[in-house]
Amino acid sequence: MKWITVVLALLLLHQPAWAQDSEARAREIIDEAARRTAGFQDFTANLTMTIRDADGAGRDHEMQVQVLEVPEDGQRTLLIFDRANVRGMMILTIANRDGRRRQYVYLPSTRSTREVATSRQSESFMGSDFTYRDMGAQDFHGYTYEYLGEETVGQVSCHKLERRPTDDGSGYDHQVVWLDTEAYRVLRVDYFDGANELLKTLELDGYQQYAGRHWRPDRMVMTDSRSGKSTTLAWSEYSFENGLTTADFDPRRLGRPR
Amino acid sequence: MSPSRDIRRWTTSRSRRVTSRKVAVSLAVGLSGLIPAEAAAQWSGDVALGVRTYPREPSDAPAAGREASVSLRATRSFSWSDGSQFLTVSPLLRLDPESVSRSRIDFLDLTWEKIWTRWEVAAGLRQVDWGVTESGSVVDVVNQLDFSDDAPSPTPMGQPMVNVRFFPSTGLFEAFLLPFFRERRSAGRGGAIWSPLPLADAEFEHSWGRHHPDWALRWSQMIGDFNVAVAHFGGTNRQPRFEATSDPSGEAESLTPHYDQIDQTSLTAQWTHDAWLVKLDAVRRASQVESFVALVGGIEFAFATYLSVFAEYLYDGRGSGATTSMEHDVFAGARLLTQDWTISSRVFVDRRNSNLVLSTTASRRIGDTAAAELDGRWFRGDSSEEPSRANRLDSYLALKLTYFF
């Protein structure tokens, strides 16, 4: 049995060449994908979020979304609600690169802004399975990647990658990501737990190109594999590079007209 | 003056209300001439029908056991000059078929604003919200309160002001000029004063009365996990102090609200870290009559985005002489927000006499354009231990139907 021990030791001590290749290949793909999604500066869009339970009963939330990319710092997301009973209410989320997140609620009736608590759950976007990070461009930071090969999603040929979060906060053990080989757009993500059981599936479709370079999906559907619950984000009226600045996302100045 | 179980309705002098209304309306007319035709927006707001019942009938005074009202609130914003100037118009109309004094036409907001990169100027009637704690509003001195409203707590009234805001990197500096004073509204049972004495006209310490120009300065800044603000207010106190006036034989015959000149320095601080919030509202108020410190401090914890619990302590250096009834109270509360429900529950316990006030509000939305709200308050304890101005003694149950447009 000694030779088995030796082989195991060698496997553990030295990463085999194929593993290195796989990581390097994955890194190449991800760098290219990140390069293509970087620099959107700002965008505004209308969003309808529909949360459905397993038997299809659902409820819609409509809002305007404004997102500002702050170079080297993170992302600011402003949600402006339009449904009658919450019209004019805003939620501002300021996410820093270090993972810290601040959240402010603006109430038009008293014109007041309050900073509210952000727990790990509030990473969740409006109580759905999406996170605030999903509101902007697909974020490729914070993972280690491995290349799994090529595979088709629908009719589209894709790079298939596995990624593991570098910090523990995500709630998933690992994810499998499919990016199309042509434009490096994320078409599908599968989320797994430690027992390699599929928890959730994210599907993105209806990609369109805006301002000549930004690809955005019209629809993002997150399905919970166990409960059958799903959340659909339907995007419309995308508008890029509107010249928004941090002053438009200043928690002290949310009452100004938009 | 010893508290009594008698209830008396206090109505503000009508002519004074008309004056402030005139100010508001003429301001609106004047400003509307400035709005160019390109400005376009929509009205939004709500129409609400509310009924409220008070199970406890006071034995020796006439008081409505039931109150009903219809209210209309609307808001419209006009902007022009590429969004750098705008006007907000937010009228309020409330009608109580049985009480003229509870009926009201007013503006919650009527403001013209101009915005530059680092400056903002606003003029008109508006609300200012400084406090951070859940249970108290000791630092909010700019707006007068309306106790006759249907809301669970008194609602702020629009204050005429000119407000200049400056945004350097060292925080936000604000200056307020407050040229006109509005008297407290206490019509209806929500504003009942627990005294058998009739109420006299208000008296002002300053000879300019309600025309005394008040002012305030405020600096606020976000420093790491801290939101901090320091403010100073100088002028006419929004809280009246009541004094009994005696006839020649020494019998008390009426109760006079006195509006003193005060200097109030306040500090608000909030520390926000993940799911934890620690909050403090503190003031030091000085007048010819008294000088004291009051504060509200406590913590909030959010289990998830939609469930928060609170615990706070309320201290008022005046003790039982306080014009509010929250001088040594422990407060606890919880708020739950779901897709359809908003439920909040609050309890105040007076540390000295164990008097307890429990209130709960449950609101459910009906479709996208309506909501039903059930609101109740329950008092348990010895009312003679409460200060005279304690409307919280009155238990009630209220139902409100709201249609949003």
Short mmCIF file of C-alpha atoms in Angstrom, two decimals, chain A residues 51 59-61 83-85 87 100 102-104 108-119 121-122 124-127 247 250-253 255-257, chain B residues 44 83 86 88 109 113 115-117 119-120 126 129 131 165 167 171-172 222 224-225 227 270 272-275 277 302-303 305-306 339-340 365 368 404-405:
data_model
loop_
_atom_site.label_atom_id
_atom_site.label_comp_id
_atom_site.label_asym_id
_atom_site.label_seq_id
_atom_site.Cartn_x
_atom_site.Cartn_y
_atom_site.Cartn_z
CA ILE A 51 -41.52 36.82 -7.30
CA ARG A 59 -46.49 39.77 -7.32
CA ASP A 60 -44.83 42.58 -9.24
CA HIS A 61 -42.62 45.37 -8.01
CA ARG A 83 -46.19 52.07 -7.09
CA ALA A 84 -48.87 54.30 -5.65
CA ASN A 85 -48.47 53.54 -1.95
CA ARG A 87 -44.34 56.44 -4.79
CA ARG A 100 -18.94 47.06 3.32
CA ARG A 102 -24.39 51.20 3.58
CA GLN A 103 -28.07 51.55 2.95
CA TYR A 104 -30.29 54.62 3.16
CA PRO A 108 -40.91 61.58 0.45
CA SER A 109 -43.73 62.26 2.94
CA THR A 110 -41.31 63.68 5.50
CA ARG A 111 -38.44 64.29 3.07
CA SER A 112 -36.18 62.46 5.43
CA THR A 113 -33.32 60.06 4.87
CA ARG A 114 -32.36 57.37 7.38
CA GLU A 115 -29.41 55.07 7.35
CA VAL A 116 -30.71 51.57 8.00
CA ALA A 117 -29.08 48.39 9.21
CA THR A 118 -27.52 46.05 6.71
CA SER A 119 -27.44 42.47 7.80
CA GLN A 121 -29.66 38.96 4.58
CA SER A 122 -29.92 42.45 3.19
CA SER A 124 -30.57 40.06 -0.81
CA PHE A 125 -32.18 42.42 -3.27
CA MET A 126 -35.66 43.36 -1.97
CA GLY A 127 -36.13 39.99 -0.30
CA ALA A 247 -23.84 63.94 -6.02
CA ASP A 250 -25.50 61.44 -2.06
CA PRO A 251 -27.63 60.26 0.87
CA ARG A 252 -28.01 63.87 2.05
CA ARG A 253 -29.41 65.04 -1.28
CA GLY A 255 -34.84 64.83 -2.22
CA ARG A 256 -33.73 66.62 -5.39
CA PRO A 257 -35.74 66.07 -8.56
CA SER B 44 -49.70 61.81 -6.40
CA GLY B 83 -33.57 70.15 -12.89
CA PHE B 86 -37.86 72.93 -8.52
CA THR B 88 -42.81 71.07 -4.46
CA ASP B 109 -44.72 71.23 1.91
CA GLU B 113 -35.46 75.07 -4.27
CA ILE B 115 -29.44 73.49 -6.53
CA TRP B 116 -25.79 74.10 -7.31
CA THR B 117 -22.92 71.64 -7.07
CA TRP B 119 -25.03 74.71 -2.48
CA GLU B 120 -28.76 74.44 -2.10
CA ARG B 126 -41.40 72.57 4.84
CA ASP B 129 -36.46 65.86 10.46
CA GLY B 131 -33.95 63.05 15.29
CA ARG B 165 -27.34 74.16 2.62
CA PHE B 167 -21.81 70.72 1.11
CA GLY B 171 -19.88 67.69 6.10
CA LEU B 172 -23.13 69.48 5.56
CA MET B 222 -20.67 60.93 8.16
CA GLY B 224 -16.95 55.94 9.19
CA ASP B 225 -19.78 54.11 10.90
CA ASN B 227 -23.59 59.85 11.45
CA GLN B 270 -26.09 57.15 14.99
CA THR B 272 -24.48 51.81 12.11
CA HIS B 273 -22.62 48.56 11.90
CA ASP B 274 -24.07 45.60 9.97
CA ALA B 275 -27.32 44.73 11.71
CA LEU B 277 -27.67 50.63 15.18
CA ALA B 302 -32.29 44.10 12.33
CA PHE B 303 -32.77 40.34 12.15
CA THR B 305 -34.07 43.64 6.27
CA TYR B 306 -37.70 43.41 7.20
CA GLN B 339 -44.87 42.11 0.97
CA ASP B 340 -48.36 43.03 2.15
CA ARG B 365 -52.12 46.84 1.39
CA ASP B 368 -51.55 48.33 -5.59
CA PHE B 404 -53.42 56.06 -3.21
CA PHE B 405 -53.31 57.86 -6.53
#
